[in-house]
């Protein structure tokens, strides 16, 4: 038995289709998530889930009998009452975690009655869900069905993690099932018609993690096709094209960049530039840079040049898009009264002020508590002639020990992802160094806002709201200032490198 292999005692608190939360009963050890990858998973699974739920009297006895044998067992949960119907855990459709302390668990769907409250659950506590019924989730509690109000419960994926950013959208190409786990042998939650648009949160072994009618589930990736995001090459500008001139150099960031005779994308191609070559930039008008290459004059689309100031501040006149994550109806990650959207806006506003003070032209995708769509943020960037894009977010993990800063770049065909990596690395390292954060490094992830912007674009996750140490920094104004200063310095470092 696994229990004999370890020196401490574990007592199972919650059980769902695929994850157990286990409490170290011997001391102040805290909770431990037993995911399918954990060495104890098989044994706990055999002991409990394959037979029935924890609420099963027989299993309960077996467990408690077993733990009684080891004298230091302390029950953290009342053992089930005899004679109550045993719930069939194979019917579980998902796992939720409470987003608030003291969430009422009721035996009926009636929030006006106090008599129907059978218990409460604190923030982070997990419940297995059997059905979604209007505003209510039908859950198991003490060996019986009960209800919690949907607003205060957040669905988790099969590994027990909260769903994070949407990576892309897909359309179903046929009628397909949504499963509890990424395998067609698991329970079917619901059936989705053909031609339905669904968000993708994660890809696991040929399955996409999506959400159907508010419930996360896995669908076969091959039965979908990607929704194509229109990439406006030359958008209709929302404002007068900015004009810049001065002592400028351009470094080519892609291969085979066209030099055109005139400032438009249908004009004659004079010659092509290779990645890494430098051109003299005389002026920039909107998207078109007038350049001189080998003594010849021509025009190049500025999105594919890193514009370098040969004198003065390296970021003077640069057009920088700052994207505070989420906003409005979308709070992002929430812990108690702390919402990601507010932290992102605070840091973004400070970054903007610092960049502007250094002479940059900065545009924020939102300046208040509003919700621009992801596609809207991409369009905003293109319509405003953005030259780099920095999206600011805060992280969350079910495992509260996860902490630190990570920065993402996207890699798409024809993209100058080397530039993305440099920008991401400078920003990430500045934060890690100045704010003394755990370094979770620079990673590739095709989030919509960074995959569809055809300029250097990164998304930084400052730290984890779910981790107490990170949270203390993310809610402290002095640290907020340090985060902003670090992002500013990272951008400055990026433009200082020629
Ligand atoms: Zn976010």
XYZ file of C-alpha atoms and ligand atoms in Angstrom:
499
model
C 0.000 0.000 0.000
C 1.118 3.505 -0.730
C 0.120 4.554 2.737
C 2.672 2.246 4.275
C 5.429 3.549 2.060
C 5.221 7.038 3.421
C 6.023 8.043 6.952
C 3.127 10.452 7.269
C -0.550 9.715 7.072
C -2.854 10.981 4.391
C -6.564 11.313 4.587
C -8.692 11.770 1.538
C -10.922 14.797 1.574
C -12.434 15.071 -1.832
C -12.762 12.706 -4.675
C -13.670 13.300 -8.244
C -13.371 11.534 -11.532
C -9.693 12.190 -11.821
C -8.200 14.073 -8.932
C -8.018 13.676 -5.202
C -7.182 16.316 -2.690
C -5.356 14.694 0.156
C -4.619 16.142 3.530
C -1.578 15.278 5.510
C -3.306 14.438 8.762
C -0.192 14.057 10.846
C 0.664 17.711 11.095
C 0.284 21.115 9.525
C 1.259 19.632 6.199
C -1.485 21.252 4.165
C -3.196 19.854 1.101
C -1.677 17.820 -1.618
C -3.252 17.281 -5.013
C -3.054 13.725 -6.221
C -3.316 14.017 -10.006
C -3.126 11.017 -12.343
C 0.628 11.560 -12.577
C 1.172 11.157 -8.839
C 2.733 7.890 -7.657
C -0.110 7.342 -5.222
C -2.810 7.767 -7.844
C -3.213 4.134 -8.870
C -3.569 2.899 -5.334
C -6.011 5.544 -4.247
C -7.916 5.064 -7.460
C -8.162 1.302 -6.880
C -9.055 1.764 -3.271
C -11.713 4.378 -3.745
C -12.919 5.462 -7.123
C -13.135 2.088 -8.807
C -15.332 0.849 -6.022
C -17.413 3.891 -5.378
C -17.118 7.325 -3.903
C -15.471 8.149 -0.626
C -18.951 8.509 0.612
C -19.428 4.794 0.113
C -19.789 3.312 3.568
C -17.770 0.238 2.759
C -14.918 2.200 1.300
C -15.106 4.653 4.127
C -14.794 1.818 6.603
C -11.946 0.286 4.707
C -10.093 3.583 4.663
C -10.837 4.509 8.207
C -10.115 0.978 9.380
C -6.867 1.171 7.597
C -5.915 4.492 8.973
C -6.963 3.557 12.478
C -4.298 0.944 12.292
C -1.852 3.801 12.078
C -2.448 5.531 15.336
C -1.949 9.139 14.244
C -4.935 9.342 11.937
C -7.128 12.332 12.551
C -10.313 12.521 10.541
C -10.721 15.809 8.696
C -14.142 14.943 7.408
C -17.067 13.203 8.953
C -17.398 9.684 7.756
C -20.626 9.051 5.905
C -23.838 8.142 7.582
C -24.958 4.586 7.078
C -27.950 3.841 4.951
C -27.795 6.809 2.588
C -27.843 6.053 -1.113
C -24.404 5.640 -2.622
C -23.644 8.051 -5.458
C -22.317 6.677 -8.680
C -19.060 8.563 -9.285
C -18.916 7.391 -12.893
C -21.654 9.981 -13.509
C -19.470 12.899 -12.426
C -19.167 15.466 -15.236
C -16.524 17.680 -13.684
C -14.843 19.203 -10.707
C -15.380 22.725 -9.382
C -13.476 24.779 -6.882
C -15.203 27.374 -4.716
C -14.171 30.957 -5.449
C -15.417 32.250 -2.110
C -15.273 31.394 1.584
C -18.405 30.017 3.189
C -20.186 28.970 -0.007
C -23.473 27.390 1.041
C -24.200 23.826 0.045
C -27.939 23.267 -0.094
C -30.130 20.221 -0.431
C -32.454 22.062 -2.806
C -32.151 24.803 -5.409
C -33.528 27.522 -3.185
C -31.293 30.330 -2.009
C -34.016 31.995 0.068
C -34.237 29.172 2.582
C -31.755 28.705 5.392
C -33.176 25.362 6.401
C -31.866 23.687 3.277
C -28.219 24.497 3.975
C -26.390 21.246 4.647
C -22.886 22.651 4.813
C -20.452 25.252 3.550
C -17.226 25.098 1.653
C -14.325 27.523 1.686
C -12.422 29.076 -1.178
C -10.406 26.472 -3.056
C -12.524 23.620 -1.716
C -13.525 21.183 -4.431
C -16.775 19.471 -5.273
C -17.679 16.866 -7.867
C -20.414 18.012 -10.226
C -23.138 15.729 -11.577
C -25.190 18.247 -13.551
C -25.684 21.907 -14.345
C -29.288 22.920 -13.606
C -29.908 26.557 -14.460
C -27.920 28.709 -12.039
C -27.150 25.698 -9.879
C -24.601 22.925 -9.881
C -25.717 19.525 -8.681
C -22.848 18.228 -6.562
C -22.119 15.414 -4.150
C -21.787 16.273 -0.503
C -21.725 13.829 2.402
C -22.952 10.951 0.301
C -25.949 12.788 -1.123
C -26.740 15.133 -3.968
C -26.694 18.795 -3.053
C -26.600 22.154 -4.844
C -24.287 25.143 -4.938
C -24.819 28.420 -6.717
C -22.904 28.337 -10.029
C -21.546 31.901 -9.776
C -19.258 30.983 -6.886
C -17.773 27.827 -8.347
C -15.133 27.607 -11.017
C -14.843 24.515 -13.197
C -11.431 22.866 -13.333
C -9.882 20.700 -16.024
C -9.285 16.953 -15.643
C -5.993 17.648 -13.858
C -7.698 19.933 -11.340
C -6.340 23.167 -12.804
C -8.378 26.278 -13.551
C -8.941 27.028 -17.236
C -6.694 29.797 -18.398
C -6.294 31.725 -21.596
C -8.101 30.698 -24.747
C -5.480 29.594 -27.280
C -7.679 29.572 -30.342
C -11.189 28.986 -31.601
C -12.299 25.949 -33.537
C -15.467 24.968 -35.379
C -16.821 21.430 -35.107
C -16.897 19.665 -38.495
C -19.409 17.053 -37.335
C -21.584 16.257 -34.358
C -19.197 15.284 -31.551
C -19.100 14.377 -27.867
C -17.563 16.357 -25.040
C -15.859 13.970 -22.596
C -14.874 14.273 -18.936
C -11.300 13.229 -19.753
C -9.186 13.328 -22.917
C -10.303 9.844 -23.923
C -13.440 8.589 -25.633
C -13.748 5.868 -22.994
C -14.608 8.476 -20.357
C -18.075 9.806 -19.614
C -19.839 11.869 -22.260
C -20.892 15.228 -20.780
C -22.813 16.473 -23.784
C -23.037 16.314 -27.552
C -22.116 19.277 -29.732
C -23.647 19.844 -33.158
C -21.643 20.348 -36.307
C -20.499 23.921 -37.136
C -20.386 25.098 -33.534
C -17.612 27.492 -32.585
C -15.729 26.487 -29.422
C -12.755 27.907 -27.506
C -9.637 25.771 -27.018
C -7.814 26.028 -23.688
C -5.364 23.179 -24.066
C -4.414 20.303 -26.376
C -3.969 16.870 -24.789
C -3.163 13.774 -26.870
C -5.356 14.672 -29.842
C -8.121 16.170 -27.684
C -8.971 19.811 -27.134
C -10.023 21.063 -23.726
C -13.054 23.266 -24.379
C -16.142 24.538 -22.590
C -19.615 23.474 -23.693
C -22.568 25.176 -21.997
C -20.324 26.317 -19.171
C -18.832 22.882 -18.489
C -15.240 22.020 -19.464
C -14.798 18.868 -21.507
C -12.566 17.247 -24.071
C -13.391 16.958 -27.767
C -11.572 15.081 -30.522
C -9.314 17.647 -32.223
C -9.644 15.937 -35.621
C -13.390 16.613 -35.655
C -12.798 20.361 -35.672
C -11.124 22.947 -37.822
C -9.405 26.142 -36.739
C -11.370 29.362 -37.042
C -9.302 31.563 -39.284
C -8.471 34.922 -37.812
C -8.327 37.569 -40.484
C -4.942 39.200 -40.461
C -5.297 42.762 -41.656
C -2.020 43.477 -43.407
C -2.802 47.147 -43.941
C -5.756 48.038 -41.752
C -7.878 51.083 -42.111
C -6.145 53.486 -39.788
C -8.294 54.932 -37.039
C -6.129 57.995 -36.841
C -3.763 60.115 -38.887
C -0.705 58.097 -39.796
C 2.127 59.117 -37.488
C 5.121 60.663 -39.209
C 8.598 60.178 -37.847
C 11.960 61.288 -39.087
C 15.401 61.616 -37.609
C 18.588 59.732 -37.252
C 17.095 56.283 -37.774
C 18.346 52.859 -38.679
C 16.200 49.859 -39.526
C 17.204 46.267 -38.867
C 15.312 43.763 -41.008
C 13.494 41.169 -38.847
C 12.254 38.757 -41.565
C 13.728 37.174 -44.665
C 12.841 38.342 -48.178
C 11.510 41.724 -47.176
C 10.401 43.680 -50.233
C 11.788 47.122 -50.969
C 9.137 48.808 -53.064
C 9.306 51.717 -55.393
C 6.380 53.440 -53.763
C 4.744 53.351 -50.356
C 2.118 50.713 -51.075
C 1.975 46.931 -51.156
C 1.240 46.663 -54.890
C 4.085 48.828 -56.056
C 7.076 47.394 -57.964
C 9.545 45.387 -55.878
C 13.013 46.880 -56.334
C 14.887 44.250 -54.371
C 14.653 42.008 -51.325
C 16.326 42.287 -47.954
C 17.610 39.504 -45.750
C 16.951 39.150 -42.047
C 19.565 41.025 -40.034
C 20.446 43.587 -42.729
C 20.456 47.264 -41.841
C 18.911 50.074 -43.858
C 19.030 53.808 -43.364
C 15.556 55.099 -42.525
C 14.862 58.646 -43.690
C 11.291 58.892 -42.472
C 8.261 56.824 -41.571
C 4.768 57.696 -42.717
C 2.104 55.375 -41.296
C 3.272 51.870 -42.077
C 5.799 52.833 -44.700
C 9.430 53.587 -43.996
C 11.337 55.469 -46.650
C 14.738 53.876 -46.700
C 18.064 53.938 -48.461
C 19.741 50.645 -49.246
C 22.930 50.409 -51.302
C 22.410 54.008 -52.349
C 18.940 53.228 -53.657
C 15.782 54.813 -52.288
C 12.661 52.765 -51.632
C 9.904 51.877 -49.195
C 9.615 49.075 -46.667
C 6.664 48.040 -44.461
C 7.817 49.117 -41.020
C 6.352 46.090 -39.212
C 9.334 44.107 -40.453
C 11.980 46.579 -39.338
C 13.265 47.077 -35.842
C 13.498 50.863 -35.783
C 16.612 52.050 -33.994
C 17.315 55.605 -32.897
C 20.922 56.428 -33.643
C 20.849 59.342 -31.229
C 18.772 60.270 -28.218
C 16.643 57.936 -26.139
C 16.324 54.458 -27.734
C 12.535 54.468 -27.304
C 11.848 58.040 -28.405
C 9.004 58.054 -30.994
C 8.543 54.262 -30.825
C 4.882 53.258 -30.975
C 4.304 50.807 -28.135
C 1.037 49.009 -27.421
C 0.436 48.098 -23.768
C -2.343 45.572 -23.233
C -3.737 45.258 -19.698
C -5.229 41.739 -19.634
C -8.970 41.120 -19.226
C -11.222 43.941 -17.933
C -14.899 44.751 -17.538
C -17.019 41.591 -17.421
C -13.848 39.482 -17.543
C -11.988 39.811 -14.221
C -9.325 37.253 -15.152
C -8.016 35.344 -12.171
C -9.769 36.179 -8.920
C -8.697 35.431 -5.369
C -11.043 36.898 -2.777
C -11.596 40.516 -3.728
C -8.379 40.698 -5.752
C -8.913 40.559 -9.507
C -6.251 40.139 -12.173
C -7.845 42.848 -14.357
C -7.158 45.528 -11.726
C -3.537 44.552 -11.137
C -2.925 44.388 -14.895
C -4.372 47.883 -15.349
C -2.354 49.364 -12.471
C 0.937 47.981 -13.761
C 0.099 48.869 -17.380
C -0.714 52.473 -16.475
C 2.610 52.882 -14.683
C 4.536 51.271 -17.564
C 2.806 53.668 -19.961
C 3.758 56.704 -17.876
C 7.407 55.637 -17.764
C 7.568 54.959 -21.498
C 5.905 58.285 -22.304
C 8.334 60.130 -20.034
C 11.134 58.638 -22.143
C 9.537 59.923 -25.344
C 7.711 56.849 -26.606
C 4.237 57.025 -28.091
C 2.185 54.571 -26.033
C -1.333 53.287 -26.607
C -3.198 51.135 -24.126
C -5.825 48.671 -25.372
C -7.918 49.757 -22.397
C -7.456 52.558 -19.896
C -10.379 51.702 -17.628
C -12.463 48.748 -16.528
C -13.673 47.824 -20.004
C -13.498 44.619 -22.000
C -11.969 44.787 -25.460
C -12.139 41.356 -27.131
C -8.894 39.558 -27.919
C -9.423 40.169 -31.618
C -10.269 43.786 -30.838
C -6.907 44.207 -29.115
C -5.122 42.819 -32.168
C -7.053 45.148 -34.498
C -6.341 48.087 -32.194
C -2.618 47.335 -32.401
C -2.611 47.218 -36.190
C -4.871 50.230 -36.594
C -2.571 52.312 -34.406
C 0.654 51.412 -36.164
C 2.013 49.562 -33.137
C 5.642 48.533 -33.285
C 5.762 46.235 -30.260
C 2.962 44.698 -28.186
C 3.193 43.913 -24.453
C 0.294 42.141 -22.750
C 0.267 42.161 -18.938
C -1.361 39.390 -16.908
C -1.364 37.635 -13.540
C -1.241 33.875 -13.143
C -3.206 31.230 -11.229
C -2.637 27.562 -10.404
C -4.572 25.037 -8.360
C -1.276 24.138 -6.746
C -0.689 27.107 -4.446
C 3.044 26.469 -4.295
C 3.405 27.411 -7.982
C 5.002 30.876 -8.106
C 7.075 33.184 -10.237
C 7.185 35.112 -13.481
C 6.804 33.624 -16.954
C 6.683 35.362 -20.304
C 5.180 34.013 -23.493
C 5.887 34.525 -27.165
C 4.040 33.042 -30.125
C 5.535 31.388 -33.160
C 3.585 31.665 -36.376
C 4.702 31.264 -40.012
C 6.565 34.300 -41.330
C 6.758 35.746 -37.829
C 9.874 37.423 -36.454
C 9.776 35.256 -33.350
C 13.469 35.851 -32.655
C 12.457 39.424 -31.851
C 9.595 38.186 -29.653
C 12.019 35.985 -27.722
C 14.434 38.869 -27.170
C 11.710 41.219 -25.973
C 10.229 38.500 -23.730
C 13.626 37.619 -22.283
C 14.564 41.204 -21.434
C 11.233 41.820 -19.700
C 11.179 38.471 -17.901
C 14.753 38.833 -16.617
C 14.211 42.384 -15.404
C 11.186 41.311 -13.363
C 12.912 38.229 -11.960
C 15.919 40.323 -10.942
C 14.233 43.473 -9.617
C 11.155 41.973 -7.990
C 13.042 38.887 -6.835
C 10.621 36.483 -8.495
C 11.026 32.786 -9.188
C 12.133 32.490 -12.837
C 9.665 30.369 -14.818
C 11.400 31.518 -18.001
C 10.284 32.487 -21.474
C 7.895 30.036 -23.129
C 6.102 29.550 -26.435
C 2.309 29.655 -26.431
C 0.107 30.834 -29.293
C -2.273 33.021 -27.320
C -4.599 34.951 -29.641
C -3.310 38.438 -28.795
C 0.333 37.585 -29.433
C -0.093 35.066 -32.251
C -2.051 37.460 -34.440
C -0.042 40.641 -34.048
C 2.536 40.822 -36.826
C 5.040 42.759 -34.723
C 7.158 41.632 -31.751
C 4.498 40.666 -29.217
C 4.765 39.115 -25.780
C 2.499 38.234 -22.857
C 3.922 38.443 -19.349
C 2.416 36.673 -16.340
C 3.835 38.730 -13.478
C 3.240 36.181 -10.724
C 0.654 33.832 -9.215
C -2.333 35.263 -7.404
C -2.830 31.755 -6.017
C 0.525 31.852 -4.220
C 0.675 33.794 -0.958
C 4.190 35.151 -1.483
C 3.478 36.329 -5.042
C 0.069 37.663 -3.999
C 1.670 39.805 -1.287
C 3.815 41.464 -3.953
C 1.002 41.809 -6.501
C -1.117 43.681 -3.959
C 1.632 45.978 -2.642
C 1.984 49.356 -4.340
C 5.749 49.436 -3.945
C 6.047 46.089 -5.679
C 3.546 47.156 -8.352
C 5.904 50.061 -9.064
C 8.821 47.599 -9.278
C 6.937 45.354 -11.722
C 6.201 48.381 -13.919
C 9.753 49.692 -13.704
C 11.054 46.244 -14.702
C 8.807 46.022 -17.768
C 9.868 49.529 -18.738
C 13.534 48.614 -18.347
C 13.045 45.427 -20.375
C 11.545 47.440 -23.265
C 14.356 49.963 -23.013
C 16.907 47.143 -23.082
C 15.221 45.671 -26.162
C 15.485 48.945 -28.064
C 19.001 49.601 -26.765
C 20.211 46.458 -28.515
C 20.959 47.245 -32.117
Zn -4.802 36.703 -17.708
